[in-house]
Short mmCIF file of C-alpha atoms in Angstrom, two decimals:
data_model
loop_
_atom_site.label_atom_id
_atom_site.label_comp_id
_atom_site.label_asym_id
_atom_site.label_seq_id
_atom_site.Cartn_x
_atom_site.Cartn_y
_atom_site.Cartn_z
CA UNK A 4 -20.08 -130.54 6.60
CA UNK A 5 -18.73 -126.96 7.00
CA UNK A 6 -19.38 -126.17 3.17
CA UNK A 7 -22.97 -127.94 3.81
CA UNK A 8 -23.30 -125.18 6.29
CA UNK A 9 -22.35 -122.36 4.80
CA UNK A 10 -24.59 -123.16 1.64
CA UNK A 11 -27.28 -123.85 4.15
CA UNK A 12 -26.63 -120.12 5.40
CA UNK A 13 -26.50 -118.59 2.23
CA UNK A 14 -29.77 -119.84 1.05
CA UNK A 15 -31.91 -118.82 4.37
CA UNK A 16 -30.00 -114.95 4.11
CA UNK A 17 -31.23 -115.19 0.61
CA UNK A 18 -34.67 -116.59 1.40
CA UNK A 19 -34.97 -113.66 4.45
CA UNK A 20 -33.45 -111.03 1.94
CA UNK A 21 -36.52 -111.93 -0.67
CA UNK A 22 -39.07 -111.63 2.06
CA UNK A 23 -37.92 -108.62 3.60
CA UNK A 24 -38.64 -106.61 -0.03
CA UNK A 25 -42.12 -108.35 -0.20
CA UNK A 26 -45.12 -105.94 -0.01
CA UNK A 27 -48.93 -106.80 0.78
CA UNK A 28 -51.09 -103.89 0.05
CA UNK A 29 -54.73 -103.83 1.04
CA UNK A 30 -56.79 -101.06 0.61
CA UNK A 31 -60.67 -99.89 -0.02
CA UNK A 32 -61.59 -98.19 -3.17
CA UNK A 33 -63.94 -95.15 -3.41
CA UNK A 34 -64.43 -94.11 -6.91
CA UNK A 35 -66.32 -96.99 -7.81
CA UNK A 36 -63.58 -98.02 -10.63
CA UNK A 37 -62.38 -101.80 -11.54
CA UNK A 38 -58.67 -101.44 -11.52
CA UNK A 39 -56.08 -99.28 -9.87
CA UNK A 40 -52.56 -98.02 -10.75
CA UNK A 41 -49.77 -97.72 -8.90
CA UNK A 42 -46.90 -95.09 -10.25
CA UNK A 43 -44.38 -93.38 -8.08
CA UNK A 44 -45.10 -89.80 -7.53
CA UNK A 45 -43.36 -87.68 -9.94
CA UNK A 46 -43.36 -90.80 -12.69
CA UNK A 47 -44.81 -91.91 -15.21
CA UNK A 48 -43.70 -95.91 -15.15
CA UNK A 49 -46.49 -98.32 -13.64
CA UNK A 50 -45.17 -100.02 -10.73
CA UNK A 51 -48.21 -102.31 -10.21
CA UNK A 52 -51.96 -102.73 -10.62
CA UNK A 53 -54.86 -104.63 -9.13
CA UNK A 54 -58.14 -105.23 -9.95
CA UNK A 55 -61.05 -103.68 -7.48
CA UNK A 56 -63.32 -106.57 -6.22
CA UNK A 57 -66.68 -105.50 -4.43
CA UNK A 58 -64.68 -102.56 -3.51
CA UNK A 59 -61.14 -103.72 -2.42
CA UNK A 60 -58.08 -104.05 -4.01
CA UNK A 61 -54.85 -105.60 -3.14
CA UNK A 62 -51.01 -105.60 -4.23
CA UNK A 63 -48.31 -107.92 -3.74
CA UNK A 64 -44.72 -107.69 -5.23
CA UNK A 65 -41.67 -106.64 -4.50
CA UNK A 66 -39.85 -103.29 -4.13
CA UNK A 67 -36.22 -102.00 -2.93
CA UNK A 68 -35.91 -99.46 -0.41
CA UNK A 69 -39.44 -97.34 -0.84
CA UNK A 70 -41.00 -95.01 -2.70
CA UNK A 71 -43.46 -92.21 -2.41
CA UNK A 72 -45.95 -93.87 -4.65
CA UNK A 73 -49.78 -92.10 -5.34
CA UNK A 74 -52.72 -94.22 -6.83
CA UNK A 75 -55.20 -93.80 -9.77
CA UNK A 76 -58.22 -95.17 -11.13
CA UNK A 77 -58.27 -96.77 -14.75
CA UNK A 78 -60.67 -93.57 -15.34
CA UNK A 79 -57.76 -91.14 -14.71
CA UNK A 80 -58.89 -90.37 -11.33
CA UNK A 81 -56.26 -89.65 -8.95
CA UNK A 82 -57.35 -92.06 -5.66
CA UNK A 83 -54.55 -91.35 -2.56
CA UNK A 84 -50.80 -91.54 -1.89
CA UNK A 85 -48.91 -93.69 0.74
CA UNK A 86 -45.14 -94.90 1.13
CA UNK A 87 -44.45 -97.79 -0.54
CA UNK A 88 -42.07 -100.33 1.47
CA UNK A 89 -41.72 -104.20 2.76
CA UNK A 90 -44.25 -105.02 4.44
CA UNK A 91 -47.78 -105.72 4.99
CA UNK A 92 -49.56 -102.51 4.59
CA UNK A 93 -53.31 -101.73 4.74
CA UNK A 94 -54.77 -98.33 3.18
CA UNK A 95 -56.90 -96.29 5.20
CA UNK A 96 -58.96 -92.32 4.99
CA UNK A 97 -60.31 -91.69 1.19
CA UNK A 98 -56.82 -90.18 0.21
CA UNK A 99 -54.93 -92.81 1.84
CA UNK A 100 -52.30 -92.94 4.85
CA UNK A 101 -50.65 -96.36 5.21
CA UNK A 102 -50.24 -98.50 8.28
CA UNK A 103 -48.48 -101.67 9.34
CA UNK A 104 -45.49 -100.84 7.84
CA UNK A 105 -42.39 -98.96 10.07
CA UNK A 106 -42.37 -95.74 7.35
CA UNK A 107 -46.19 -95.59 6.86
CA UNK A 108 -46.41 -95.62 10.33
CA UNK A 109 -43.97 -93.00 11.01
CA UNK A 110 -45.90 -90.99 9.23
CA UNK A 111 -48.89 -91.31 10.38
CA UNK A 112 -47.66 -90.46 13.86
CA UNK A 113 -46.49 -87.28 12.67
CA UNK A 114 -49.58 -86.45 11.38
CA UNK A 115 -50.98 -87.75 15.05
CA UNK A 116 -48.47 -85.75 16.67
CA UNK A 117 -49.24 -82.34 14.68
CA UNK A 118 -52.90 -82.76 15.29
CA UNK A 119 -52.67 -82.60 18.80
CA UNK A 120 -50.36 -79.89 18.95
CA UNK A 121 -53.73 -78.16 16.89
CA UNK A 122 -56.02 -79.81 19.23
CA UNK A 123 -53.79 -77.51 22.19
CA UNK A 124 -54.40 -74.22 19.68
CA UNK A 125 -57.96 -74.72 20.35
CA UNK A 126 -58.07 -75.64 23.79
CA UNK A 127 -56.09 -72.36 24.22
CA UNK A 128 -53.15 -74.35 25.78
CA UNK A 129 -50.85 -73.45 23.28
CA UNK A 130 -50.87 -70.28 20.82
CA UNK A 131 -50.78 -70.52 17.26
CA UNK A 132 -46.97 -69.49 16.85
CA UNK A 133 -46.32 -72.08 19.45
CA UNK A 134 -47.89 -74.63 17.60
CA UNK A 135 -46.47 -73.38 14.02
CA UNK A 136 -43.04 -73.19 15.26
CA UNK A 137 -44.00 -77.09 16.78
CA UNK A 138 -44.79 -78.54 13.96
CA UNK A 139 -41.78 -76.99 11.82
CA UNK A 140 -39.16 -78.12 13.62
CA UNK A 141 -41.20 -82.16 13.78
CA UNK A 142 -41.49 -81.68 9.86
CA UNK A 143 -37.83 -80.61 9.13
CA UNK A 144 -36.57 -83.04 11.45
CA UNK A 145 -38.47 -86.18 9.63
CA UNK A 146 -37.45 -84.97 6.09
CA UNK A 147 -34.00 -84.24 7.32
CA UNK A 148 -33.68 -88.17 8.43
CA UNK A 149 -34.97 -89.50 5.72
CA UNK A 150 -33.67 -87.26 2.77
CA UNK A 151 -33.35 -90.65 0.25
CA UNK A 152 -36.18 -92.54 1.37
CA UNK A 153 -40.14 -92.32 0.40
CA UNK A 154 -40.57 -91.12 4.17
CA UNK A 155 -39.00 -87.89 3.16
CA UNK A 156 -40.74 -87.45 0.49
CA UNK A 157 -44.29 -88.10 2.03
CA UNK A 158 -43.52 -85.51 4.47
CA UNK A 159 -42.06 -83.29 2.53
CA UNK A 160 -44.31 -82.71 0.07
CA UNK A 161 -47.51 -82.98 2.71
CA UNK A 162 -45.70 -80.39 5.17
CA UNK A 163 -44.08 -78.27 2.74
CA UNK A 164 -46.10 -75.64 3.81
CA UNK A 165 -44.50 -75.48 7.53
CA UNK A 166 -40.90 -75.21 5.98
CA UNK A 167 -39.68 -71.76 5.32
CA UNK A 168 -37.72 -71.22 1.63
CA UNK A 169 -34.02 -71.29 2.80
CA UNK A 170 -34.73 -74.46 4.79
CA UNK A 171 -36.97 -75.59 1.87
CA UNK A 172 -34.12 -74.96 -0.75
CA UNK A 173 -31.56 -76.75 1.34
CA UNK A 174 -33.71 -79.90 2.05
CA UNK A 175 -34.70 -80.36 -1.47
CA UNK A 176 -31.14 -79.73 -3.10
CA UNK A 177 -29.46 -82.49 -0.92
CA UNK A 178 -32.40 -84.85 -1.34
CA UNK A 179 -32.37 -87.92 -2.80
CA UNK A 180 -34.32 -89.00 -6.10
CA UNK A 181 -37.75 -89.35 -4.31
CA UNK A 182 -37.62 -86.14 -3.20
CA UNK A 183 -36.27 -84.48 -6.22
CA UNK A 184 -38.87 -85.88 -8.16
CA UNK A 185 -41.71 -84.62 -6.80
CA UNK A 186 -43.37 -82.23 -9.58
CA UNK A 187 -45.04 -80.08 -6.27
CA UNK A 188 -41.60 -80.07 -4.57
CA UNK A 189 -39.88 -79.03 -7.90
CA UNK A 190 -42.10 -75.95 -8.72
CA UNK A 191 -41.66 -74.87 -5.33
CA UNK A 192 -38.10 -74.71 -5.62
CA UNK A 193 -38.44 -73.37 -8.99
CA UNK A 194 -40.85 -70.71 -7.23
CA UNK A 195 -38.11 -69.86 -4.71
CA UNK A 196 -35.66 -68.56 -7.12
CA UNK A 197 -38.26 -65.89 -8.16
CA UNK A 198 -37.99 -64.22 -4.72
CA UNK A 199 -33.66 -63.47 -5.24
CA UNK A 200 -35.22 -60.26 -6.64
CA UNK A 201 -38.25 -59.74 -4.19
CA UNK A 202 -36.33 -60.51 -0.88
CA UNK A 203 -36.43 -58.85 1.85
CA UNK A 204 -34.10 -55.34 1.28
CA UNK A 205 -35.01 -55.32 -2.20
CA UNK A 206 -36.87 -53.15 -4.24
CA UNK A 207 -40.77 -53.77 -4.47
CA UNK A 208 -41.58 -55.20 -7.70
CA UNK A 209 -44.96 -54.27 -9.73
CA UNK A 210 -47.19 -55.98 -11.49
CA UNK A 211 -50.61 -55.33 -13.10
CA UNK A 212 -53.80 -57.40 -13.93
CA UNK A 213 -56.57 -56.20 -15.97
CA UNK A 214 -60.09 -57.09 -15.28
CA UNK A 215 -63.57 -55.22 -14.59
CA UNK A 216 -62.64 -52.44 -17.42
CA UNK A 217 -59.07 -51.46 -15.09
CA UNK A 218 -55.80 -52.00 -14.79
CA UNK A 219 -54.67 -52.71 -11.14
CA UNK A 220 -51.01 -52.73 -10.18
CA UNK A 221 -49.00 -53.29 -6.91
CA UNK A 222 -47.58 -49.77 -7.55
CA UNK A 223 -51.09 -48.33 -7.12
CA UNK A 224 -50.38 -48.78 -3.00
CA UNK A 225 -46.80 -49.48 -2.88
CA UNK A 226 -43.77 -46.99 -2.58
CA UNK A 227 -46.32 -43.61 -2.43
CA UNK A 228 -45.16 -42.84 1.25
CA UNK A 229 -46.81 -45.45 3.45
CA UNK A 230 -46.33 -48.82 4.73
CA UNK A 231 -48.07 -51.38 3.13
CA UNK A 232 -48.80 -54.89 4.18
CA UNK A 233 -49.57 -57.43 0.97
CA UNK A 234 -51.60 -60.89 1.80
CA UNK A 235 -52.15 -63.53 -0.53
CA UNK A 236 -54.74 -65.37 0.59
CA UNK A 237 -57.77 -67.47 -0.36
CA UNK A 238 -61.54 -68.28 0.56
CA UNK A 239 -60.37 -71.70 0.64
CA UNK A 240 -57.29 -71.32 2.63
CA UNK A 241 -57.54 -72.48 6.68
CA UNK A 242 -54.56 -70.92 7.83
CA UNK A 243 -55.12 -67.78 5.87
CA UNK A 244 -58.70 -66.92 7.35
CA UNK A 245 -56.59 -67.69 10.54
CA UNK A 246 -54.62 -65.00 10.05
CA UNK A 247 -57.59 -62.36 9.08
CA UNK A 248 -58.12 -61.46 12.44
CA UNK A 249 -54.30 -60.50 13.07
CA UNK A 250 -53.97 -58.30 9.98
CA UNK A 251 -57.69 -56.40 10.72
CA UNK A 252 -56.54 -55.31 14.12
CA UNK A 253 -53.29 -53.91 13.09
CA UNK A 254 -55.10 -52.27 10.01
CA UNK A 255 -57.84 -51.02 12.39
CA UNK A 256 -55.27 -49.52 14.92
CA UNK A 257 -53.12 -47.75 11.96
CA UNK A 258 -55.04 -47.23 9.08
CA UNK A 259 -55.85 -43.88 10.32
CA UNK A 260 -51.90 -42.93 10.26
CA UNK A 261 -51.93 -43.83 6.45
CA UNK A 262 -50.88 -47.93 7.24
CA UNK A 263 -52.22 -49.34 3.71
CA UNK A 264 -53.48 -53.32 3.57
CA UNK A 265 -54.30 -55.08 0.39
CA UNK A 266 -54.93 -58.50 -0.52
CA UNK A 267 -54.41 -60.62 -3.36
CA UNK A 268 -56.62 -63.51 -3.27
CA UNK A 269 -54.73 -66.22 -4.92
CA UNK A 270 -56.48 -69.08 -6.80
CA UNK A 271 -60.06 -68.22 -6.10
CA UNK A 272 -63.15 -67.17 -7.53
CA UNK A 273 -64.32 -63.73 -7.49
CA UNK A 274 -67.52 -64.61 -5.83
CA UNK A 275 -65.89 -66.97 -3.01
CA UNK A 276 -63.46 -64.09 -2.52
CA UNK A 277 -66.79 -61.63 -2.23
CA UNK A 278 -68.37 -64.10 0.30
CA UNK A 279 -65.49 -64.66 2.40
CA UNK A 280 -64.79 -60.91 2.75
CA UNK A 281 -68.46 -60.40 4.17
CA UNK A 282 -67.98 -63.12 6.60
CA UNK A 283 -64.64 -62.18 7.78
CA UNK A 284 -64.91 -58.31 7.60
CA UNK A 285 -62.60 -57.41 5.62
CA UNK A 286 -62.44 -53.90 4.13
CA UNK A 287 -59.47 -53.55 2.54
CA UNK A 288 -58.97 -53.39 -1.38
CA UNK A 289 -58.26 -56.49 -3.00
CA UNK A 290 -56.17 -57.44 -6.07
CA UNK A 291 -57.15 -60.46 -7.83
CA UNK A 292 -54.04 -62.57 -8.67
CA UNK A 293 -54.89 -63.39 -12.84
CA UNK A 294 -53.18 -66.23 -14.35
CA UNK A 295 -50.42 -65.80 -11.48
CA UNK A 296 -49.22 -62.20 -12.58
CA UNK A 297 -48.88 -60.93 -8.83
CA UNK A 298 -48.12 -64.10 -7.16
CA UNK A 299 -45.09 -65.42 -9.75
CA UNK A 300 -43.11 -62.50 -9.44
CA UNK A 301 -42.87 -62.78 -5.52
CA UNK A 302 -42.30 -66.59 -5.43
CA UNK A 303 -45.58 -67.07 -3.48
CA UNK A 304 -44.92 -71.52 -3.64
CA UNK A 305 -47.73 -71.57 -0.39
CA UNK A 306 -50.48 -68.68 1.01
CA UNK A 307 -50.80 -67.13 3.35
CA UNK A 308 -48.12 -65.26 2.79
CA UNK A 309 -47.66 -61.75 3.89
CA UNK A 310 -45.55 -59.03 3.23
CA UNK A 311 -44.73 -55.87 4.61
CA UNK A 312 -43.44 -53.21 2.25
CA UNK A 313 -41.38 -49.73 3.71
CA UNK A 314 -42.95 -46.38 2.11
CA UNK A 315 -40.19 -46.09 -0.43
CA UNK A 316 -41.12 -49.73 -1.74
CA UNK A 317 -38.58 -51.71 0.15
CA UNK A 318 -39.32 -54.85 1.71
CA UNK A 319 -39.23 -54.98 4.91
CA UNK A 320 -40.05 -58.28 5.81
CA UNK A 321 -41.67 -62.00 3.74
CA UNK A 322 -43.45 -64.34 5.80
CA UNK A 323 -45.45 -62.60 8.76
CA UNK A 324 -47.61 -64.72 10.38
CA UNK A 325 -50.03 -64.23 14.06
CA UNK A 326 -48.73 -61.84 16.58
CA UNK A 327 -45.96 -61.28 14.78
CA UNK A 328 -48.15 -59.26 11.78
CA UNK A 329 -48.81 -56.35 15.00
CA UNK A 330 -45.24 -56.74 16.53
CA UNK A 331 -43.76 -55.85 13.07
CA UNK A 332 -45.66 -53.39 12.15
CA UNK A 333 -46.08 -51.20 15.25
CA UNK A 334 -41.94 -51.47 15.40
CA UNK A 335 -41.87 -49.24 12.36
CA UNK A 336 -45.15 -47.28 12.56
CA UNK A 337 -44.19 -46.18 16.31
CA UNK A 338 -40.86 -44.97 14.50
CA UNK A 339 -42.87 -42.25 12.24
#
């Protein structure tokens, strides 16, 4: 009777065991394809496919642990990303966040959570470095707990923009396979060993791009005798038209004292870059940033990032962001 028991137990652990690593996945499709791929995000290996009926698909299989998987049509056409794990888990938004399943839902109350926190930038309840330094320490704390799942990785790579390099570097390097897989995640951290030469303390160092009939170079503004302040930006960039504002007033209030600003639009189109200058009244020169020439050598992984550079050429400080861009600089103009 005992053994009866025991091979009684056995088979129900086994029985709950192959449930628990069942997945359901339904979703909606909106590319109008017939059949949908599943890989994991940084691979190249199908983990499943279904077929699109009157505009929904559904998976079922099995999977250990969970993976940071992404989605694409038959056509090529990349359609969403989610975490894929046990469960029953229904797609939702055109690029996907998952729900009904404990990791997909973690995430989505991040994002929840980190919305609000915007919602309070708005409303004027909270300031913008309140709400930045908020949403860092949320971010870094998810990845940090779930360095070897596909949790980690969805957050990761979907935040990396709140994590600051030396944080950045340490997450990824004690990551687990998700993580380290991540082609986004690894040419960030390839990016960040560019800046061992242009950190702060170090030497400026120049580029040039040639377009319009010139030759522009960093060293055009930089290390002639006045502090400089570099942005790369972008039309298309949120955050960086948020900072705008910040970097006109402290230009406005030293320009006159010889403080220099320059951008470097980064990705954009010379026209969109015209345009958004009108609308945000900007008047500073701009350097456009050709085939990556000014933004490789400084490591720039995520805009807006902005640089102040001493009037010998040094770097003073990486990473400036709201009040902070005034603080800084009136510190060392108010020394002259």
């Amino acid at each position: 009777m005992r053994r009866l028991f025991l091979f009684t137990a056995v088979v129900v652990c086994a029985a709950m065991t192959h449930a628990q690593r069942e997945y359901r996945i339904t979703g909606q499709d909106s590319h109008e394809t017939t059949r949908v791929y599943m890989y994991e995000v940084g691979d190249s290996i199908v983990l499943d496919s279904a077929d699109v009926h009157d505009g929904r698909f559904t998976f079922t299989g099995r999977v250990e642990g969970s993976k940071f998987v992404e989605l694409v049509t038959k056509e090529g056409d990349p359609s969403g990303q989610f975490i894929l794990e046990p469960g029953n888990i229904t797609l939702f938004g055109r690029n996907y966040y998952g729900k009904g399943a404990p990791l997909n839902d973690a995430f989505v109350k991040l994002v929840n959570e980190l919305a609000a926190y915007e919602a309070k930038v708005k409303d004027g309840t909270l300031t913008r470095e309140e709400s930045y330094d908020i949403h860092t320490a949320k971010v870094v704390e998810q990845v940090s707990a779930h360095l070897n799942d596909g949790l980690g990785a969805r957050s990761f790579y979907y935040f990396s923009y709140y994590i600051e390099r030396f944080t950045f570097k340490t997450l990824f390097d004690n990551g687990g396979p998700s993580i380290r897989k991540v082609p986004g995640l690894i040419t960030n951290r390839q990016s960040f060993e560019l800046t061992a030469k242009t950190e702060e303390c170090m030497m400026f160092t120049d580029f040039k791009v040639e377009y319009d009939g010139q030759a522009h170079r960093l060293s055009d503004y930089v290390g002639k005798g006045n502090y400089v302040l570099i942005d790369f930006w972008a039309s298309w960039c949120g955050p960086c038209k948020a900072e705008i504002p910040n970097i006109i007033e402290t230009y406005n209030k030293y320009k006159d004292r010889g403080f220099v600003v320059v951008g470097i639009p980064v990705n954009d189109k010379p026209e969109d870059t015209k345009k958004a200058m009108e609308d945000l009244g900007i008047t500073y020169p701009q350097i456009r940033d050709i085939d990556g020439a000014a933004s490789t050598p400084y490591g720039v992984a995520f805009i807006p990032q902005i640089i102040l550079f001493g009037p010998d050429g040094t770097i003073l400080r990486r990473g400036l962001r709201g009040e902070e861009i005034m603080k800084t600089v009136s510190e060392y103009m108010e020394r002259e």
